[in-house]
Each structure stands twice: as C-alpha cells, then as structure tokens.
Amino acid sequence: MSPQLRVVSLILLYGLIACLSYWGAWLLRFGFYPDLSGIPENFQTLWWQQGVYLLPLKLALLYASGQFSGFIRFFRFPDAVRLAGASGLFSFVCLVVWYFTSIRFVPPALVLAADFLLFTFFAMSARVGIRLIDEWRQSSSTAGKKADRVGIIGVGETGSSLAAELSAQPALGMRPVAFFDVNPDNQGRTLHGIPVLGVLEDIPSYYQSHDLDKIVLAMPNASPEEIRQITVLLKSAKIPLETIAPLGQRLSNPDLKQTREVKIEDLLYREPIALDEEKLSQFIKGHRVLVTGAGGSIGSELAFQIAGMEPAELIMLDRSEGALFEAEQRVLQSIENTSLQVEVADLRDDEVIDTLLGRCKPNVIFHAAAHKHVGMMERQPRESFANNTVVTMRFAEKALAHGVKAFCLISTDKAVEPTNAMGATKRLAEKAVQALVDSGQSGSTQFTVVRFGNVVGSSGSVIPIFEKQIEERRPVTVTDPAMTRYFMTIPEAVGLVLQATAFESAAALFTLEMGDPVRIDDMARDLIRLKGLEPDVDIPIVYTGIRPGEKLDESIHYPMEQLEATDHPKIVRVGLVSQDRDEADAFLSEISHLFENLCVMPDADFRDRLFRLANT
C-alpha cells in the first residue's frame, strides 16, 4: 500500500469511528430518548454543530500524534497506548473548554467521557481486526505447508515476544504450542493462550505426547552452565534445540532467521559488552584507517566494525588475495556508503609499503597481520620471527615516519612467558614497539598493544578441527584432559580492541578480561553434544599428549606486571617499566642483527637467542 493510500485509508477509518462514537456518546448520555435521534430537543441543533468542528479537531490531533504514519496491519501494545493517548488528548482539550464555557462550544462532560471510551474501544478493535485478517491471509497463503510445532523454553519477555511473533507471522513456518520454564510455579498457566506444560525435565515426555518438532531456548540471560544442561538433556533425547539470535545480530542483519542452532559460543556466553560509542566514533569517524591482515579472522572483523563507524577511508591490506576478497565482500554487502580501498601487498616489501603509506596517508593503523599457528611456527621459527617480529618493528618505524596518529599491535596470550616460537616472536614484537617509544622515536604517534587469548572461530582455533572430526565421525583429538585456554568471541574481542585503542593515553599495553579459562576437553564434549551425539559413545575422544611448545595453561599477564583499571571494566592497562634510551636502542639493534644472520645461524643458536631476547 502506498503512503498516500495508507493515510487516506486511516482518515476514512478513524473518521467513521469518530462519527459513530460521537453520536453513540450522546445517545448513551441521554438514555436513548424515544424520538428518532434519541437526543433531547434542546440539544438537537447543538450536537451536530459542535461535531462539525470537533471531529476534524480529533482527526488533526490523531495526525499530530503519528496515528496516520504507522502500518495499518501492525498493532501492538505500544500502538494501543499511543492511540489511547491521542484520544485522551482530544477529550482533555474539550474538558478544559467545557470547564470554562460549559456546553456552549463542547458537549457535556459525560458525553466527552463516553466518546473517549467508545472511540478508543472501537479504534483499537478495528486495528486488531485488521491484524487478525492479515494473519488469516498469511495463514491462507501458507496453507498446505506444515508449520513446525514449537515448544519455547522461558516465559519471560523474550519468550512472550517470540511466541507473539511466530503466531503473527505464519510464513516463518513455526507455530508455538507449548511453553516450558525453570520455575515450577508457572506450570498450568498460559501465555498468549499457550499453556506452560512443565519444567525442563518434562520436555522429553511432552515432546512425544504433543507432537513437537523442535524446542527453542528463549532465555537470553541463561548462564553457560544452564545452556549446557539444557543442551545435554535435549540432545541426549534426540530433540532438536534452537535458540534465538542475539538482539545485536538481529538489528545488524534484518534477514537473520528468528532462531538458530545452539553454538559453542552460547556455552561461552558472558554479559554483553557495552562500548563507549561516542569515544569510538570520535576516534574513527572522519579518519583514514588501515587494517593489516584484513583477510584474517581478527583483521576482517576489525575492518567490518570500523566500516560501520564512518571512517573517511578504510584501507584493507593483506597478502592473501582470496581471503581479502571475502572480507571485502562482507563489508560491501553489509555497510553502505563506505569509502573502501583494498590493497594486496606483502608487509615485508619495504618499498611497496612506504609507497602505500605515502599514498593512503592513514591516521590510524591496526596491525593484525601475523603468523598464529603454534605448531606450524614451531617448525618454522625463522619465518615466525621474520613475519611477527621484524615486520612489526619495521612497519611501526614506517608509521612513525609517515606521521600516523595511532598504531595498535594485536598480540596474544602466547606472548606471556612463551614456550613456543610463535609466542616468543609476538613477545618480541611487543618489546620492539615499547623500545621504539623508550628510544624517543615515537614522536606524536600513540602506540598501543592489545593482548588477548583465543577467539572462537578464528583460523587458528581448535574448534573448526573438532567440528570437522565430528562431522566425519572420526575420533576427536584432544591434547590433554587438563589443558585449558581462554576463549572470547571474535566480535567481542575486536570491540574491546577498538575501545582500548581509543583511550587517550601514552604508549600502553592493554589486556582483555577473558573470563574463566575453559577446559579443551569440556569444549570438545560440548561440541559433540551440540551435534546430537554422545561423547565416548558415538564419537570417541583421543588424548594425543602435549606437543612441543605447548603449555597446559595460558596466562594473560606476567606475574610481575602491574595491572591498572581503565574506564572499561573488561580492559586492563598493564603498567610498563620503561628502559633508558641506550637499552632500547641496543634491543632494537639486537633484533636487526638477529634478522641479518637469520639464514646462516644454526637452528639451536637461533632458538636460544630468540628465547633469550623474549624472556629478558
């Protein structure tokens, strides 16, 4: 329906209801006198004369309150409140006039009160009727298509909204027929006419007796342990379980389905992170921002979030053409009017990078490019050193030379007391950035290092390996039953990286609050259960033993590091101990000297020097 036709339709609808309610209010007030009109003779002329200007006034107030700009077929409680408010405003204005002029210009007070009640009731009834007709029409259009019979866990606001949405939109293919809740006192009650059948433990029996097709978890504040218990209960009974997508995802992606399968991220759920949007906007908006490693897990998410903050230009750099293309498409398809520049380049090529920085003139750089696979880099420590340490040092120097305003290095918990080559080279990258500052070379550039643990779904994460093993019904290989790691979702980590970089401070190292460490063995078992299988029954778990360079537990901080609170509760500032200029210059020279002798130094000597530099 066009906007013009919608307005005309609403004017006609409300105008007709206003006329009927106005006339009915007079009849109610005077008890239906026996003459044809039912209105006393002394009011015969007055009632319609007043109606000539009072009815247009009511329509004008309805228009001013936005009643003609809404969608006719959508009507819920907030719409009802606004409609009642507009009707009440008209009655209030008339009552004020009546108070000062009696019935000269407006009807008696009881007529006005009856008119308010009649108009509000009939207008709401008409809107509800239109919605019911629309829902019937949608049901007719989907006739012949079997809708899934759905049981909903949770009778709170989320469950109520989900049930109302599914009932109102049959095209979604799901019909709520039952509720379940953790509180046994709710059993036997109804919500939107749908019964609360029982508690969680009752689901398997009711699933069969009520011919349910799936269960949807509508408890956004459920703890990971609660979600895990529900998952184990239902998956062991072979009952399909879905959950509602988080509100943020639904807002950013209107095409996202109402429900989705439970993921491992849900079992790692922590409280949603609130970011200082104003500070982030000031830091990014209107600036040219360069992201290296933009084809990787962290780099692509950085680019995606930055693109939504209105940068003057976003430059995405990676040496992997395929990965960069996919990251570029994600930005282009999701965020409009983004000034985007994509650069396929190798950060080791000094001339190319110098030319690029001179041409693009970035104000802010996020350096996410790095080798991250522990096992692979353990076999190629020279490559890890060249790419993670030397490239970072030289790239930071180039940023200084080109007057970059802010430079952020993405680091890892593997850099804390490193026992593997990848961690050692990332630790050296951290120390190289600090040495540039201590040597007095940083100028006006604000250097930031952000250190955090594993992210769920990244290219180096163990989760994709587990998922592939489960899909192929192969044994799931876990290093050690006691091994733990910190985990965080990619959007969560990137949001905190942006927030930390936006802090106005001198050179700083920040770490992210990663929550409690997670046992890899528990995660593997959870993934198996999410697929509807039973660990050690359907899928065996095999322990392979700790590999060279691995630790049972990781840490985000060195024991001697002084931790300082920041303006954000999930970001911690690490107090750095500055070295004098000669020490800083000597450290940078050692890195350069080690790189110069990279190809001629024996393996044992190289590793010994690498770890000595990292741990001193």
XYZ file of C-alpha atoms in Angstrom:
616
model
C 0.000 0.000 0.000
C 1.378 3.404 -0.977
C 1.882 6.057 1.756
C -0.853 8.242 0.257
C -3.381 5.409 0.152
C -2.464 4.398 3.703
C -3.132 7.927 5.017
C -6.446 8.172 3.157
C -7.491 4.741 4.457
C -6.704 5.691 8.055
C -8.511 9.037 7.733
C -11.606 7.246 6.467
C -11.345 4.555 9.153
C -10.800 6.925 12.069
C -13.300 9.434 10.665
C -16.055 6.819 10.522
C -15.245 5.563 14.026
C -15.140 9.162 15.346
C -18.602 9.895 13.902
C -20.125 6.715 15.337
C -18.525 7.152 18.768
C -19.564 10.838 18.938
C -23.172 10.023 18.106
C -23.180 6.989 20.393
C -21.812 9.080 23.267
C -24.782 11.485 23.013
C -27.212 8.578 22.936
C -25.605 6.983 25.996
C -25.639 10.258 27.921
C -29.356 10.906 27.444
C -30.620 7.356 27.695
C -31.942 6.932 24.161
C -34.916 9.326 24.208
C -37.913 7.917 22.308
C -37.721 10.298 19.336
C -35.861 9.350 16.165
C -32.490 10.823 17.133
C -32.588 9.825 20.783
C -31.243 13.259 21.742
C -33.314 15.868 23.670
C -34.811 18.680 21.608
C -32.752 21.446 23.228
C -29.567 19.662 22.011
C -30.880 18.744 18.546
C -29.001 21.526 16.750
C -26.101 21.927 19.170
C -24.807 18.360 18.971
C -24.211 18.276 15.213
C -22.976 21.885 15.032
C -20.301 21.079 17.593
C -19.487 17.877 15.754
C -18.702 19.844 12.568
C -15.503 21.271 14.096
C -14.848 18.765 16.889
C -14.460 15.754 14.571
C -11.837 17.475 12.325
C -10.058 18.548 15.547
C -9.905 14.917 16.682
C -8.508 13.792 13.329
C -5.923 16.602 13.468
C -4.765 15.506 16.922
C -4.586 11.891 15.733
C -2.447 13.018 12.812
C -0.185 15.108 15.057
C 0.374 12.110 17.333
C 1.548 9.976 14.388
C -1.517 7.747 14.065
C -1.571 8.127 10.273
C 2.101 7.284 9.714
C 2.072 3.737 11.087
C 1.415 0.457 9.314
C -2.257 -0.460 9.396
C -1.723 -4.198 9.755
C 0.717 -3.961 12.678
C -0.827 -3.184 16.060
C 0.638 -3.996 19.461
C 0.550 -2.655 22.980
C 2.739 0.438 22.334
C 0.477 1.336 19.396
C -2.576 0.941 21.641
C -1.018 3.253 24.251
C -0.311 5.917 21.622
C -3.842 5.642 20.205
C -5.390 5.950 23.673
C -3.111 8.910 24.382
C -4.214 10.738 21.229
C -7.889 10.065 22.028
C -7.338 11.177 25.605
C -5.659 14.397 24.456
C -8.747 15.330 22.435
C -11.013 14.629 25.422
C -8.746 16.625 27.735
C -8.765 19.680 25.449
C -12.550 19.514 25.227
C -12.912 19.143 29.001
C -10.798 22.265 29.549
C -13.031 24.210 27.150
C -16.132 22.766 28.831
C -14.851 23.820 32.261
C -14.619 27.465 31.186
C -17.622 27.659 28.818
C -19.959 24.856 29.957
C -21.725 23.359 26.900
C -21.513 26.365 24.633
C -18.682 25.032 22.456
C -18.296 21.393 23.519
C -20.654 18.620 24.673
C -21.334 17.865 28.356
C -18.528 16.200 30.328
C -20.225 12.799 30.431
C -20.623 12.874 26.641
C -16.906 13.563 26.304
C -16.060 10.705 28.673
C -18.321 8.296 26.774
C -16.863 9.477 23.459
C -13.321 8.746 24.718
C -14.263 5.225 25.793
C -16.220 4.411 22.638
C -13.675 5.830 20.205
C -10.726 4.168 21.931
C -12.504 0.812 22.093
C -13.763 0.806 18.509
C -10.483 2.160 17.049
C -8.452 -0.492 18.844
C -10.933 -3.180 17.851
C -10.696 -2.105 14.223
C -6.893 -2.211 14.258
C -6.873 -5.614 15.978
C -9.417 -6.862 13.439
C -7.230 -5.699 10.561
C -4.267 -7.516 12.097
C -6.298 -10.712 12.532
C -7.446 -10.536 8.920
C -3.848 -10.056 7.798
C -2.709 -13.047 9.875
C -5.570 -15.126 8.412
C -4.497 -14.043 4.939
C -0.914 -15.106 5.642
C -2.152 -18.416 7.018
C -4.170 -18.954 3.861
C -1.145 -18.206 1.689
C 0.869 -20.852 3.554
C -1.942 -23.399 3.540
C -0.662 -26.855 2.717
C 2.734 -26.102 4.227
C 3.151 -27.814 7.572
C 4.368 -25.421 10.242
C 6.763 -26.785 12.843
C 5.114 -27.254 16.219
C 7.430 -25.440 18.611
C 7.936 -25.600 22.353
C 9.502 -22.488 23.911
C 11.726 -22.546 26.992
C 11.225 -19.363 29.016
C 8.054 -17.409 29.838
C 9.775 -14.030 30.210
C 9.722 -11.062 27.861
C 11.824 -12.850 25.259
C 9.640 -15.947 25.202
C 6.486 -13.839 25.085
C 7.780 -11.753 22.184
C 8.927 -14.828 20.289
C 5.561 -16.559 20.688
C 3.699 -13.431 19.568
C 5.987 -13.001 16.565
C 5.689 -16.615 15.444
C 1.907 -16.565 15.894
C 1.585 -13.332 13.927
C 3.779 -14.483 11.050
C 2.816 -17.974 9.864
C 5.170 -17.511 6.922
C 8.051 -18.162 9.345
C 6.902 -21.775 9.396
C 6.758 -22.191 13.185
C 3.708 -22.392 15.449
C 4.236 -22.111 19.228
C 2.117 -24.684 21.038
C 3.788 -25.062 24.432
C 5.926 -23.274 26.994
C 8.404 -24.741 29.471
C 10.063 -22.858 32.306
C 12.604 -23.342 35.078
C 10.065 -22.144 37.664
C 7.602 -24.946 38.563
C 5.099 -22.363 39.887
C 4.384 -21.325 36.287
C 3.152 -24.792 35.338
C -0.522 -24.830 34.381
C -0.620 -21.125 33.462
C -0.978 -19.753 29.922
C 0.796 -17.057 27.943
C -0.884 -15.734 24.773
C -3.255 -18.670 25.137
C -0.347 -21.140 25.035
C -0.053 -23.475 28.048
C 3.017 -23.772 30.261
C 3.285 -27.558 30.313
C 6.066 -28.059 32.812
C 9.702 -27.623 33.770
C 12.769 -28.500 31.719
C 12.887 -32.119 32.854
C 9.356 -32.608 31.454
C 10.323 -31.684 27.890
C 11.256 -35.191 26.634
C 7.880 -36.679 27.650
C 5.809 -33.749 26.339
C 7.875 -33.667 23.155
C 6.396 -37.016 22.162
C 2.884 -36.619 23.561
C 2.327 -33.174 21.996
C 3.941 -33.999 18.650
C 6.520 -31.193 18.906
C 9.020 -30.655 16.096
C 11.617 -28.564 17.915
C 12.388 -26.684 21.120
C 13.523 -23.055 21.132
C 15.503 -21.598 24.031
C 14.265 -18.063 24.775
C 16.345 -17.245 27.860
C 18.934 -14.623 26.815
C 20.269 -14.324 30.364
C 20.822 -18.046 30.837
C 24.289 -18.897 32.116
C 26.622 -21.142 30.098
C 26.054 -23.914 32.633
C 22.263 -23.653 32.259
C 22.546 -23.767 28.477
C 24.893 -26.743 28.769
C 22.424 -28.619 30.995
C 19.537 -27.947 28.616
C 21.659 -28.994 25.656
C 22.716 -32.265 27.299
C 19.124 -33.027 28.338
C 17.592 -32.464 24.910
C 20.381 -33.718 22.700
C 20.573 -36.968 24.650
C 16.846 -37.420 23.881
C 17.466 -36.570 20.190
C 15.316 -33.428 20.466
C 16.209 -30.557 18.084
C 17.185 -27.443 20.042
C 17.478 -23.903 18.727
C 17.944 -20.534 20.376
C 17.018 -17.005 19.437
C 19.682 -14.957 17.714
C 21.149 -12.178 19.909
C 19.413 -8.813 19.562
C 22.544 -7.131 18.220
C 22.817 -9.633 15.381
C 19.142 -9.253 14.502
C 19.451 -5.456 14.437
C 22.542 -5.515 12.230
C 21.147 -8.210 9.935
C 17.373 -7.884 9.346
C 17.412 -11.002 7.143
C 18.663 -13.173 10.005
C 16.321 -16.000 10.989
C 14.436 -15.648 14.259
C 16.060 -18.799 15.622
C 19.288 -20.683 15.033
C 21.061 -23.755 16.303
C 22.848 -23.527 19.638
C 26.547 -22.854 19.061
C 29.633 -23.316 21.152
C 29.696 -19.517 21.627
C 26.469 -19.798 23.623
C 28.219 -22.069 26.102
C 30.955 -19.437 26.500
C 28.427 -16.627 26.885
C 29.268 -13.726 29.130
C 27.434 -10.498 29.792
C 27.101 -8.307 26.674
C 29.898 -5.770 26.400
C 28.906 -2.121 26.459
C 31.236 0.088 24.439
C 31.668 3.845 24.601
C 30.175 4.512 21.184
C 30.794 8.256 21.394
C 34.517 7.850 22.125
C 34.881 5.233 19.381
C 33.094 7.468 16.903
C 35.420 10.361 17.726
C 38.426 8.073 17.266
C 37.364 6.554 13.924
C 34.870 8.889 12.250
C 36.416 11.068 9.581
C 39.843 9.380 9.810
C 41.683 7.161 7.355
C 42.132 3.729 8.949
C 44.441 0.946 7.744
C 43.940 -2.670 8.841
C 46.676 -5.189 8.093
C 45.860 -8.876 7.950
C 42.379 -7.763 6.878
C 41.678 -11.178 5.357
C 42.171 -12.957 8.678
C 39.693 -13.624 11.465
C 40.550 -10.613 13.634
C 41.519 -8.304 10.774
C 38.307 -8.871 8.814
C 36.156 -8.262 11.901
C 38.150 -5.113 12.672
C 37.513 -3.865 9.148
C 33.819 -4.748 9.396
C 33.275 -2.907 12.685
C 35.368 0.089 11.635
C 33.428 0.403 8.357
C 30.261 0.987 10.378
C 31.839 3.943 12.227
C 32.041 6.245 9.192
C 35.808 6.456 8.619
C 36.937 8.872 5.919
C 38.527 5.848 4.261
C 39.074 2.224 5.228
C 42.171 0.549 3.780
C 42.178 -3.259 3.972
C 45.593 -4.828 3.427
C 46.529 -8.495 3.165
C 48.825 -10.619 1.040
C 46.158 -13.312 0.580
C 44.006 -12.258 -2.357
C 41.241 -14.823 -1.729
C 40.840 -14.051 1.975
C 40.908 -10.315 1.291
C 38.221 -10.639 -1.388
C 35.869 -12.417 1.031
C 36.478 -9.798 3.736
C 35.860 -7.000 1.227
C 32.558 -8.555 0.109
C 31.373 -8.829 3.692
C 31.897 -5.100 4.210
C 30.363 -4.097 0.881
C 27.278 -6.267 1.339
C 26.562 -5.144 4.899
C 27.582 -1.489 5.151
C 26.561 1.171 2.658
C 28.442 4.300 1.641
C 31.812 3.086 2.894
C 34.910 4.550 1.271
C 36.872 1.328 0.886
C 40.307 0.655 -0.551
C 41.697 -2.859 -0.847
C 45.426 -3.480 -1.115
C 47.033 -6.844 -1.885
C 50.572 -6.376 -0.593
C 53.312 -8.011 1.484
C 54.404 -6.052 4.549
C 57.956 -7.334 4.009
C 58.268 -5.303 0.832
C 59.612 -2.063 2.305
C 59.366 -0.052 -0.906
C 55.763 -1.073 -1.598
C 54.659 -0.340 1.970
C 56.418 3.026 2.016
C 54.691 3.973 -1.221
C 51.337 2.752 0.091
C 51.600 4.735 3.343
C 52.606 7.833 1.422
C 49.658 7.444 -0.935
C 46.952 6.445 1.571
C 48.160 8.611 4.477
C 46.381 6.611 7.221
C 45.693 8.314 10.534
C 45.169 5.045 12.425
C 46.735 1.607 11.861
C 45.574 -1.711 13.309
C 48.336 -4.277 12.782
C 46.638 -7.675 12.906
C 48.800 -9.444 10.324
C 50.789 -12.281 11.900
C 51.555 -15.977 11.836
C 49.413 -17.532 14.582
C 49.601 -21.340 14.263
C 51.690 -22.561 17.184
C 52.545 -25.994 15.783
C 53.449 -24.778 12.315
C 55.582 -21.900 13.581
C 57.339 -24.245 15.979
C 58.674 -25.996 12.894
C 59.498 -22.680 11.176
C 60.727 -20.310 13.894
C 62.751 -18.180 11.439
C 59.634 -17.457 9.401
C 57.735 -16.612 12.562
C 60.493 -14.224 13.669
C 60.724 -12.506 10.292
C 56.963 -12.024 9.957
C 55.843 -11.431 13.536
C 58.777 -9.519 14.992
C 60.804 -7.854 12.245
C 57.834 -6.855 10.099
C 56.107 -5.342 13.153
C 59.226 -3.358 14.116
C 59.823 -2.023 10.601
C 56.153 -1.333 9.976
C 55.949 0.641 13.239
C 59.012 2.632 12.168
C 57.342 3.423 8.840
C 54.204 4.520 10.682
C 56.341 6.961 12.654
C 58.000 8.269 9.514
C 54.621 8.914 7.883
C 53.129 10.688 10.897
C 50.471 8.107 11.763
C 48.338 9.285 14.684
C 47.759 5.880 16.354
C 49.270 2.421 15.881
C 47.751 -0.672 17.524
C 49.509 -4.050 17.618
C 47.296 -7.096 18.137
C 49.136 -9.516 20.431
C 48.353 -12.843 22.102
C 48.451 -14.607 25.447
C 51.097 -16.897 23.901
C 53.481 -13.942 24.348
C 53.352 -14.355 28.140
C 56.264 -16.493 29.369
C 56.495 -18.026 25.887
C 57.428 -21.657 25.440
C 56.926 -21.753 21.656
C 58.380 -19.817 18.739
C 55.137 -18.089 17.827
C 54.690 -16.772 21.361
C 58.331 -15.697 21.578
C 58.151 -13.743 18.325
C 54.937 -11.995 19.405
C 56.589 -11.125 22.727
C 59.497 -9.636 20.814
C 57.007 -7.631 18.731
C 55.530 -6.215 21.947
C 59.007 -5.340 23.246
C 60.040 -3.807 19.919
C 57.101 -1.409 19.995
C 57.929 -0.467 23.579
C 61.598 0.007 22.659
C 60.656 2.419 19.862
C 58.837 4.516 22.438
C 61.615 4.301 25.035
C 64.237 5.242 22.456
C 62.436 8.543 21.896
C 61.392 7.762 18.314
C 57.627 7.638 18.812
C 57.062 11.345 18.281
C 53.335 12.151 18.203
C 52.272 8.585 17.358
C 50.241 6.843 20.076
C 51.357 3.207 20.320
C 49.019 0.608 21.778
C 49.455 -3.138 22.253
C 46.342 -5.223 22.982
C 46.922 -8.755 24.263
C 44.195 -11.405 24.500
C 43.632 -15.154 24.259
C 41.958 -17.467 21.767
C 38.939 -16.361 19.796
C 36.162 -18.745 18.851
C 36.041 -19.450 15.140
C 39.414 -17.969 14.208
C 41.613 -19.648 11.626
C 43.933 -20.884 14.365
C 41.194 -22.121 16.674
C 40.852 -25.777 17.588
C 37.055 -25.598 17.216
C 36.917 -25.940 13.392
C 39.174 -29.009 13.698
C 36.845 -30.575 16.257
C 33.785 -29.781 14.145
C 35.288 -31.400 11.068
C 36.252 -34.517 13.033
C 32.721 -34.789 14.426
C 31.137 -34.243 11.009
C 33.252 -37.042 9.551
C 32.528 -39.274 12.589
C 36.242 -39.520 13.352
C 37.719 -39.536 16.878
C 38.089 -36.067 18.357
C 41.736 -35.444 19.244
C 42.357 -33.534 22.470
C 45.899 -32.794 23.584
C 45.452 -33.333 27.317
C 42.316 -33.702 29.509
C 43.610 -30.987 31.876
C 44.543 -28.402 29.210
C 42.742 -25.068 29.497
C 42.549 -21.995 27.303
C 40.923 -18.578 27.432
C 38.239 -18.003 24.806
C 36.364 -14.984 23.535
C 34.147 -14.402 20.518
C 35.680 -12.508 17.609
C 33.215 -9.544 17.687
C 33.687 -9.256 21.450
C 37.493 -9.197 21.188
C 37.527 -6.706 18.315
C 35.107 -4.349 20.058
C 37.395 -4.246 23.084
C 40.469 -3.751 20.887
C 38.838 -0.692 19.347
C 37.829 0.600 22.761
C 41.347 0.164 24.177
C 42.945 1.885 21.204
C 40.564 4.834 21.607
C 41.849 5.550 25.129
C 43.730 8.828 25.160
C 46.989 7.830 26.805
C 50.689 7.462 26.213
C 52.123 4.201 24.872
C 50.298 1.395 26.645
C 49.802 -2.347 26.805
C 46.233 -3.439 27.409
C 44.841 -6.886 28.140
C 41.250 -8.014 27.809
C 39.225 -9.661 30.551
C 38.792 -13.148 29.092
C 36.562 -14.675 31.758
C 37.400 -18.067 33.215
C 39.657 -20.480 31.330
C 37.834 -23.311 29.557
C 38.978 -26.932 29.534
C 39.550 -28.041 25.943
C 38.202 -31.472 26.869
C 34.917 -29.935 28.067
C 34.668 -27.892 24.881
C 35.156 -30.994 22.716
C 32.423 -32.831 24.621
C 30.063 -29.851 24.319
C 30.615 -29.722 20.560
C 29.811 -33.424 20.255
C 26.589 -32.975 22.243
C 25.600 -29.952 20.120
C 25.587 -32.307 17.143
C 23.154 -34.605 18.942
C 25.814 -37.228 19.707
C 27.237 -38.639 22.913
C 30.957 -38.305 23.755
C 32.812 -41.614 24.156
C 29.744 -43.417 22.768
C 29.038 -42.049 19.293
C 32.324 -40.164 18.980
C 35.439 -41.269 20.893
C 37.829 -38.729 22.374
C 41.522 -39.498 21.966
C 44.230 -37.750 24.031
C 47.351 -37.143 21.952
C 49.692 -35.574 24.526
C 51.179 -32.095 24.719
C 53.104 -31.092 21.606
C 56.425 -29.218 21.595
C 55.988 -25.618 22.673
C 52.533 -26.099 24.221
C 51.544 -25.363 27.816
C 48.724 -26.841 29.852
C 47.506 -23.382 30.850
C 47.936 -19.923 29.372
C 48.098 -16.581 31.149
C 47.234 -13.069 30.022
C 49.780 -11.373 32.319
C 53.297 -11.814 33.608
C 53.365 -12.238 37.407
C 55.439 -9.062 37.822
C 53.204 -6.881 35.645
C 51.346 -4.131 37.482
C 47.680 -4.055 36.472
C 45.701 -0.827 36.397
C 41.952 -0.365 35.975
C 40.670 1.599 32.984
C 37.385 3.333 32.194
C 36.134 -0.005 30.823
C 35.622 -2.928 33.240
C 36.819 -5.523 30.715
C 40.034 -3.731 29.730
C 43.104 -3.675 31.986
C 46.115 -1.437 31.494
C 49.490 -3.059 32.179
C 51.995 -0.753 33.811
C 55.166 -0.820 31.726
C 58.662 -0.373 33.132
C 60.488 1.990 30.817
C 64.092 1.373 29.845
C 66.600 4.085 29.098
C 67.336 5.132 25.533
C 70.621 3.202 25.259
C 68.959 -0.049 26.389
C 66.070 0.453 23.961
C 68.439 1.167 21.049
C 70.511 -1.871 21.954
C 67.437 -4.098 21.962
C 66.312 -2.875 18.528
C 69.840 -3.420 17.226
C 69.837 -6.991 18.539
C 66.631 -7.735 16.638
C 68.098 -6.278 13.459
C 71.334 -8.211 13.936
C 69.458 -11.463 14.520
C 67.483 -10.881 11.330
C 70.629 -10.154 9.333
C 72.062 -13.514 10.421
C 68.795 -15.367 10.091
C 69.855 -17.663 7.269
C 73.356 -18.507 8.489
C 72.784 -19.088 12.193
C 72.444 -22.730 13.346
C 68.964 -23.746 14.479
C 69.929 -24.328 18.094
C 71.726 -20.987 18.337
C 68.818 -19.159 16.716
C 66.244 -20.632 19.091
C 68.456 -19.967 22.086
C 68.904 -16.320 21.137
C 65.226 -15.929 20.216
C 64.011 -17.065 23.624
C 66.756 -15.202 25.470
C 65.654 -11.953 23.852
C 61.986 -12.702 24.517
C 62.430 -13.574 28.172
C 64.815 -10.837 29.281
